mmCIF file of C-alpha atoms in Angstrom:
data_model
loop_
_atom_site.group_PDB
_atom_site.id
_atom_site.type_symbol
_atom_site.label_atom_id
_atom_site.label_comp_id
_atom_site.label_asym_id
_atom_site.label_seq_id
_atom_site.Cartn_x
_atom_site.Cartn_y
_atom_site.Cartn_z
ATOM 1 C CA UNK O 1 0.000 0.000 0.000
ATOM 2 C CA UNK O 2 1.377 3.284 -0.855
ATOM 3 C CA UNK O 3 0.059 7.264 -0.049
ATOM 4 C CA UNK O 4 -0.002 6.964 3.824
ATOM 5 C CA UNK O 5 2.295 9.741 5.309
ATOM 6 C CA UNK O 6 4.022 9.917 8.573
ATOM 7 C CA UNK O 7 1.277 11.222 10.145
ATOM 8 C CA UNK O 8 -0.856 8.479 10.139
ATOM 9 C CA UNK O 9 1.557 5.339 10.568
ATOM 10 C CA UNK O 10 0.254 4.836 14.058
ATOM 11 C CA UNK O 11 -3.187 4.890 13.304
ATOM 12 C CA UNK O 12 -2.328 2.647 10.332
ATOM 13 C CA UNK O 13 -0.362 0.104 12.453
ATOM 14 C CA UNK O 14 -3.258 -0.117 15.279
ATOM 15 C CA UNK O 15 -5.221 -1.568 12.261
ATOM 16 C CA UNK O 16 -3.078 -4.756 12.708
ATOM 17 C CA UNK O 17 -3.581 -4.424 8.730
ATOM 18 C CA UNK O 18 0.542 -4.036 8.490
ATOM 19 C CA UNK O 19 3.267 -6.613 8.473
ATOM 20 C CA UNK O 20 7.417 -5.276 9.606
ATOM 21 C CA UNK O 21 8.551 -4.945 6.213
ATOM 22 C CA UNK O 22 12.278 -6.005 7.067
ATOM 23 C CA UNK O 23 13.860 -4.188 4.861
ATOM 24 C CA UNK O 24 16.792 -2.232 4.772
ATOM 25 C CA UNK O 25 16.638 1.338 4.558
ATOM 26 C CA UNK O 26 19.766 2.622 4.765
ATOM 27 C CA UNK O 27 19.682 4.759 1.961
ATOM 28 C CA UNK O 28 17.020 6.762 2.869
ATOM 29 C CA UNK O 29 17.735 10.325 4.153
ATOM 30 C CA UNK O 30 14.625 12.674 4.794
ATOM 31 C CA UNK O 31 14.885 15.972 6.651
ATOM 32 C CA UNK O 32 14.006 14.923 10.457
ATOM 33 C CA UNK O 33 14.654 11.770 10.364
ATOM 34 C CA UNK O 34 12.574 8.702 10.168
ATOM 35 C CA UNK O 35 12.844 5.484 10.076
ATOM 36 C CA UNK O 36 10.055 2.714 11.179
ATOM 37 C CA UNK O 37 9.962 -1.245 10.985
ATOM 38 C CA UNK O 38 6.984 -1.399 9.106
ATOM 39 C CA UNK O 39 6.741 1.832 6.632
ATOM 40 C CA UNK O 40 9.313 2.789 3.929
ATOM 41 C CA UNK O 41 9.242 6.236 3.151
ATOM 42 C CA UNK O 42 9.666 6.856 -0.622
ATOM 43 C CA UNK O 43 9.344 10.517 -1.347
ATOM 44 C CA UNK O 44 8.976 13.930 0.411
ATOM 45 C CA UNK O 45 8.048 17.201 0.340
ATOM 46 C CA UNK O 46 7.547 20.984 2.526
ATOM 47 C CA UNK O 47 4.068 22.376 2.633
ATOM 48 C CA UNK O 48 4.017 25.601 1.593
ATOM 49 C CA UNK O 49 2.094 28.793 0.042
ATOM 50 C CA UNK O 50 1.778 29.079 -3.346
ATOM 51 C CA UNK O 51 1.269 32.004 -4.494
ATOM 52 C CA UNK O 52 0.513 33.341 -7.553
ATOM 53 C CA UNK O 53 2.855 36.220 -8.721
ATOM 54 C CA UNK O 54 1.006 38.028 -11.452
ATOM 55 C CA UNK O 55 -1.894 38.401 -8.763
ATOM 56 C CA UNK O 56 0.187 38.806 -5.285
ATOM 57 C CA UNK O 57 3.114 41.158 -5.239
ATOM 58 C CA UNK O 58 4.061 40.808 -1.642
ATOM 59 C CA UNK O 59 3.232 37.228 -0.556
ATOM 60 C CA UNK O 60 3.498 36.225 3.517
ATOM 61 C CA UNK O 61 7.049 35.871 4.575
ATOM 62 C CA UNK O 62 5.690 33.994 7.718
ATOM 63 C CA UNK O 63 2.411 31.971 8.736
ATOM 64 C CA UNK O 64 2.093 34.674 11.304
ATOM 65 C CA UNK O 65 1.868 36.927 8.406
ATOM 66 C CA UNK O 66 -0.399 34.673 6.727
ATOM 67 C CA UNK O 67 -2.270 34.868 9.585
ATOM 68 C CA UNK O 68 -2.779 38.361 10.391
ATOM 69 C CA UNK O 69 -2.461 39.476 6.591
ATOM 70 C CA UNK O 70 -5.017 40.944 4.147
ATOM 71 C CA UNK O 71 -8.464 39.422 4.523
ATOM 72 C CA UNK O 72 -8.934 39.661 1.071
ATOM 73 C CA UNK O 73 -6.304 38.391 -0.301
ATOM 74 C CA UNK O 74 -7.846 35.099 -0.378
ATOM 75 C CA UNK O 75 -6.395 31.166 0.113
ATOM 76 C CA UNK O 76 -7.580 28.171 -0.809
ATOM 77 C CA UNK O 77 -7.110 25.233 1.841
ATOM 78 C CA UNK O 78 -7.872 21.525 1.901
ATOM 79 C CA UNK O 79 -10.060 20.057 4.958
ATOM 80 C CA UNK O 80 -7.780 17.902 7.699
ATOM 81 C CA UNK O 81 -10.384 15.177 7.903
ATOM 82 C CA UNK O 82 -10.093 13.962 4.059
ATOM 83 C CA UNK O 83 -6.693 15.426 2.711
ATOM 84 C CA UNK O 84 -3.442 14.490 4.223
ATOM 85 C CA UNK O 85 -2.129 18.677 3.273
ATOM 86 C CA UNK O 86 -4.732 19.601 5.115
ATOM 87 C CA UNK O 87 -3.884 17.867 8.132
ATOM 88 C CA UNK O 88 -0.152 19.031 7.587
ATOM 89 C CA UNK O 89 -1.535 22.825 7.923
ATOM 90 C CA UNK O 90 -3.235 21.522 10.941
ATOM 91 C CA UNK O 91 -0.580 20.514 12.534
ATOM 92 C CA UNK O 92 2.170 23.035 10.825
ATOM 93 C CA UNK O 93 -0.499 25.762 12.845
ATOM 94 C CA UNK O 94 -0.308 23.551 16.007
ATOM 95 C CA UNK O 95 3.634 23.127 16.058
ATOM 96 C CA UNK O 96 3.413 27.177 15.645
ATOM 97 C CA UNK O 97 0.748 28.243 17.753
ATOM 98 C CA UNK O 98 0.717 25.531 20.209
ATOM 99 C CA UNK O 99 -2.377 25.761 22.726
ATOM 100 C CA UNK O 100 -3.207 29.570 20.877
ATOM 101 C CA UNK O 101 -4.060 27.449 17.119
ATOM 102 C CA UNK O 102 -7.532 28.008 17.589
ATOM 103 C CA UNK O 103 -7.211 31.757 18.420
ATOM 104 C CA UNK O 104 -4.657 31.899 14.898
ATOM 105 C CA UNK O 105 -7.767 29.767 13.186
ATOM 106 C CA UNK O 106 -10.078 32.072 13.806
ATOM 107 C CA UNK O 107 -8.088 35.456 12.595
ATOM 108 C CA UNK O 108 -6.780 33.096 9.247
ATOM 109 C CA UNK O 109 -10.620 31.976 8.481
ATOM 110 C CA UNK O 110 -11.512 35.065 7.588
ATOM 111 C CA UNK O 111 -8.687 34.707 4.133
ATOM 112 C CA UNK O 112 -9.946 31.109 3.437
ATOM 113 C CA UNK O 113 -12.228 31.209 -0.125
ATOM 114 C CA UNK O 114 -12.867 27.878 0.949
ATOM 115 C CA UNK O 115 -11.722 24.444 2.093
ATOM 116 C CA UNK O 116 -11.619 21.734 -0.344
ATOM 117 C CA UNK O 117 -12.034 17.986 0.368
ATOM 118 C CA UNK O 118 -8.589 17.158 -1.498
ATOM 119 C CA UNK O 119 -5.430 18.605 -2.969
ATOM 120 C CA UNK O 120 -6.464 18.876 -6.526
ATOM 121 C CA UNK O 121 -9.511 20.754 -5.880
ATOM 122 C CA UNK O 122 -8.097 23.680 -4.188
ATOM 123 C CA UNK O 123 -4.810 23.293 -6.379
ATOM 124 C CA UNK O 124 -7.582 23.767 -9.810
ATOM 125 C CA UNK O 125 -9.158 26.607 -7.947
ATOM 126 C CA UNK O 126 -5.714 28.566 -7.974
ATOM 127 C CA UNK O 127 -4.472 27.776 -11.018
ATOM 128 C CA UNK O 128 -8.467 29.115 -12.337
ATOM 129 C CA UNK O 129 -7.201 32.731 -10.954
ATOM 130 C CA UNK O 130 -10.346 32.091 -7.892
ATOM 131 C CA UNK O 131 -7.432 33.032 -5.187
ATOM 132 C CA UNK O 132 -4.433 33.953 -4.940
ATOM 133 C CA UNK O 133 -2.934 31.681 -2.754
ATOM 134 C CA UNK O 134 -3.388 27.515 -2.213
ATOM 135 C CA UNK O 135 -2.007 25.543 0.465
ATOM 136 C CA UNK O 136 0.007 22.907 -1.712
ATOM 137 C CA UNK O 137 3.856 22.215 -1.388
ATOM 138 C CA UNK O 138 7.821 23.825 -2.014
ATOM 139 C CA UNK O 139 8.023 21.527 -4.692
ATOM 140 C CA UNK O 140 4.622 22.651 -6.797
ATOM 141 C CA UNK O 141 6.593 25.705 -8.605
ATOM 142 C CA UNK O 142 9.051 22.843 -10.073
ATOM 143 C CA UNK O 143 5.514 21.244 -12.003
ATOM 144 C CA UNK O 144 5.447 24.262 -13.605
ATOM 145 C CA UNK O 145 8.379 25.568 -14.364
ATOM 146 C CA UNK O 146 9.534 21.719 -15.879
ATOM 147 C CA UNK O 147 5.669 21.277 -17.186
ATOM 148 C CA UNK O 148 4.448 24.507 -18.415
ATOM 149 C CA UNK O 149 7.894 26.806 -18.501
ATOM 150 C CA UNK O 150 6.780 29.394 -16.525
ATOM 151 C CA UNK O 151 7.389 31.131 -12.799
ATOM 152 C CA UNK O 152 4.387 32.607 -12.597
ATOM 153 C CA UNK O 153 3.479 30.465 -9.256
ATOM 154 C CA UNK O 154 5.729 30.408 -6.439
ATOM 155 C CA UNK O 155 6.427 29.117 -3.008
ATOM 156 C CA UNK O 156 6.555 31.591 -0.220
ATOM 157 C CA UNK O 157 9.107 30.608 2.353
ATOM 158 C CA UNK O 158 8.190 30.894 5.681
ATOM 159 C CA UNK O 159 10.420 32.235 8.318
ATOM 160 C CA UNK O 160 9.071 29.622 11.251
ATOM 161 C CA UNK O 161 9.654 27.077 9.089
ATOM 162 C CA UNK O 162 7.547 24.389 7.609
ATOM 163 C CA UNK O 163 5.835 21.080 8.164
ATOM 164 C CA UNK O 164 6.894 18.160 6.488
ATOM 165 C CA UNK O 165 5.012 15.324 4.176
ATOM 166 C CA UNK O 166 6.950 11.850 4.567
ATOM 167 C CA UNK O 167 4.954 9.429 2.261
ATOM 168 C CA UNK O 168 5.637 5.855 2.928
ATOM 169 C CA UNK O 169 4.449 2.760 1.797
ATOM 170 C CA UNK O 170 3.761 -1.097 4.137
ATOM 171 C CA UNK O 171 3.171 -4.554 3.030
ATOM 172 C CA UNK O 172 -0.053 -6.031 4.278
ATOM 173 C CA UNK O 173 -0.424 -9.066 6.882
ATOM 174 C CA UNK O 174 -2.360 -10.556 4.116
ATOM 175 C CA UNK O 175 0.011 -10.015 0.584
ATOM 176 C CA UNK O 176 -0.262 -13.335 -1.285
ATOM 177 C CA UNK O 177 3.494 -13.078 -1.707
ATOM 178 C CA UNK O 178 5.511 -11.472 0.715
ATOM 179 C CA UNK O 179 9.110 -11.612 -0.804
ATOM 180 C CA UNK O 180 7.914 -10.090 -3.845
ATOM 181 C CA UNK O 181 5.900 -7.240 -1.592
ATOM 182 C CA UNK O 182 9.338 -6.593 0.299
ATOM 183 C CA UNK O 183 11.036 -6.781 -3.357
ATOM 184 C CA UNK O 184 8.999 -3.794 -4.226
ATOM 185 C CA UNK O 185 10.003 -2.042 -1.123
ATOM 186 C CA UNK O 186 13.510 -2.421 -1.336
ATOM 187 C CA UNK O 187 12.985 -0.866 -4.658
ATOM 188 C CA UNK O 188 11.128 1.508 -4.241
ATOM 189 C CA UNK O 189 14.235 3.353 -2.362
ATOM 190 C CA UNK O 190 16.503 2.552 -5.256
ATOM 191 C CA UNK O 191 17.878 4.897 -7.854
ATOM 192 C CA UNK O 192 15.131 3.947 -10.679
ATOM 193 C CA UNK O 193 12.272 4.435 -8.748
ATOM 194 C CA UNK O 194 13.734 7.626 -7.625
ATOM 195 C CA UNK O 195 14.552 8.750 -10.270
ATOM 196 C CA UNK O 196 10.670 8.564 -11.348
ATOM 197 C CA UNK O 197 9.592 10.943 -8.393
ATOM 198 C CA UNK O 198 10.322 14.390 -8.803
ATOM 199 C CA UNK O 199 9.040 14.829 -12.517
ATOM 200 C CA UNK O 200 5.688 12.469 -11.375
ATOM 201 C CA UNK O 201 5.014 12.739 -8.097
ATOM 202 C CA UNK O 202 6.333 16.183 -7.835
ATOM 203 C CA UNK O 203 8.257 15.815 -4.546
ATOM 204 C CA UNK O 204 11.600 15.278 -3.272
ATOM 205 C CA UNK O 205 13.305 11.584 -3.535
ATOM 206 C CA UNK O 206 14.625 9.987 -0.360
ATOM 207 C CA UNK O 207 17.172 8.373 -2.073
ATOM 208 C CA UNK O 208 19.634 8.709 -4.651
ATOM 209 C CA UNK O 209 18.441 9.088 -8.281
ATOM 210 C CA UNK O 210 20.177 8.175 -11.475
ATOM 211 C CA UNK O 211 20.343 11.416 -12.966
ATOM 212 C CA UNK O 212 20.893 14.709 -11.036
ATOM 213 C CA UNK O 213 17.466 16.674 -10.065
ATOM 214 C CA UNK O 214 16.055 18.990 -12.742
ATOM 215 C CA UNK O 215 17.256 22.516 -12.768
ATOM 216 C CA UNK O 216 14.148 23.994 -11.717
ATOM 217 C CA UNK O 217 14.470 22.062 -8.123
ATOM 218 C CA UNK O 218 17.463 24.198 -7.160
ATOM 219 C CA UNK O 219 15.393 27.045 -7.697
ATOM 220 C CA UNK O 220 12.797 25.881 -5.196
ATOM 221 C CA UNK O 221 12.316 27.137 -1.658
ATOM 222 C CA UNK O 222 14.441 25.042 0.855
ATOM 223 C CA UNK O 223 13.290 25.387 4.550
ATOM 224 C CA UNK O 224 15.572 26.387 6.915
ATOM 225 C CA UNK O 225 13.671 24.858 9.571
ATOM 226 C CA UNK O 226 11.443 21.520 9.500
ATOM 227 C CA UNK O 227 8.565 20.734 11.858
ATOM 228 C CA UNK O 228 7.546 17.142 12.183
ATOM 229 C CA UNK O 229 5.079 15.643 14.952
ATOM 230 C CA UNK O 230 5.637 12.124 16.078
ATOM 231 C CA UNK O 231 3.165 10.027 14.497
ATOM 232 C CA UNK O 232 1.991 8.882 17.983
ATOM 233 C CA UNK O 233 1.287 12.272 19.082
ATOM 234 C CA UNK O 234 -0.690 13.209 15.870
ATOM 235 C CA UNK O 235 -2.473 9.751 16.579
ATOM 236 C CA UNK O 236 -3.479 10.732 20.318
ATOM 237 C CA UNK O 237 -4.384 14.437 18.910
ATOM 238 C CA UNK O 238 -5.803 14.389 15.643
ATOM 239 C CA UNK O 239 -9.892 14.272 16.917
ATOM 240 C CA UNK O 240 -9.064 16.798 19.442
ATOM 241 C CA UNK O 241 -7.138 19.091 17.109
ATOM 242 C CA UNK O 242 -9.451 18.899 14.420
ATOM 243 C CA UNK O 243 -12.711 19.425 16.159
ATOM 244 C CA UNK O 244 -10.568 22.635 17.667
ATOM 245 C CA UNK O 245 -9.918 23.398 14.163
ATOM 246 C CA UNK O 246 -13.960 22.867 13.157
ATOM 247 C CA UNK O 247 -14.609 25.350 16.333
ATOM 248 C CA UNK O 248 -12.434 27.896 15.443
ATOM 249 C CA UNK O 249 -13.535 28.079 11.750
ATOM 250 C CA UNK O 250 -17.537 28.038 12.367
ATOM 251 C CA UNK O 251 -17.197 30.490 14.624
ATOM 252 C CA UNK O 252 -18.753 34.289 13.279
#
């Protein structure tokens, strides 16, 4: 199974769904650190602000900016309960805020066009010209600069620093062949699959690649400062936190 993150692995393993996958992961290097006996991480990437530069001159250099900024210069965000950027703004706000996220909620709701159930909703809104502003990832401007040759949309870096996205991938108690299911996740770290990731996936490889990284990802923002939650305290938070989140953003 791949497309869980990091932020879910302990949720995931109290399914008793996941087998230890055994394998060696060495290779892998993701900012933070992480390593676990039953998910292999195989790509990476910052949330972040995009912003779009022919309609935002001065995006926010901060989330407190973000924050506290222009009301109607409008963002697009995904909802925590169905998209897993979503729940990284949750918790990128938490690891900010702390115990004052629902008081930062409640100033930033009034910039949110709307929340989304997924990524590529609120990513098609953006790109339509409907705001400004999306909450996607660092790597996004490299899609379009490689895709579409153009700068036009742009991460803004924050000066807190940013929340991380670790996807990972587990074999299953019940895979009809488990050598070949740990085959795939040994190489899923190697240099071919890696090598697939940036220009597909859009995000960072945790591994070494075959061929150096397009030009545009030297161009992209690179945080100077990365949050990331333990999966078993997103696990014993996440209800709490998120019905905080729903109380913040229904209030008038």
């Amino acid at each position: 199974m791949l497309g869980l993150d990091t932020n879910l692995v302990s949720e995931a393993k109290a399914t008793g769904f996941f087998a230890p996958h055994g394998v060696d992961t060495s290779a892998v290097k993701v900012p933070g650190g992480f390593t676990d006996d039953t998910f292999v991480p195989y790509d990476y990437g910052h949330f972040a602000v995009i912003y779009d530069t022919q309609a935002m001159k001065e995006p926010p250099k901060s989330l407190k900016e973000l924050v506290e900024g222009d009301p109607n210069q409008k963002i697009v965000i995904e909802d925590p309960r169905t998209s897993t950027p979503g729940l990284g703004l949750l918790l990128w706000v938490k690891s900010v805020y702390g115990k004052d996220a629902p008081a930062a909620w409640a100033k930033l709701k009034d910039r949110v066009l709307t929340v989304t159930p997924g990524w590529s909703e609120a990513y098609g809104l953006f790109t339509k010209g409907e705001a400004p502003m999306v909450l996607s990832y660092t790597t996004s401007p490299a899609y379009h600069m490689v895709a579409e040759n153009t700068d036009r949309y742009q991460a803004a870096a924050f000066s807190e620093g940013h929340y991380i996205q670790i996807e990972v991938a587990g074999m299953t108690k019940a895979a009809k062949d488990p050598a070949l299911a740990k085959d795939f996740l040994s190489f899923e770290t190697g240099p071919e699959f890696q090598s697939i990731i940036p220009t597909t996936n859009w995000m960072m490889p945790v591994a070494a690649t075959k061929e150096p990284l397009p030009e545009a990802f030297s161009k992209l923002v690179t945080p100077e400062k990365t949050f990331l939650m333990s999966s078993d305290e997103v696990a014993a938070n996440r209800k709490a936190w998120i019905d905080e989140w729903l109380g913040a953003m229904s209030k008038n």
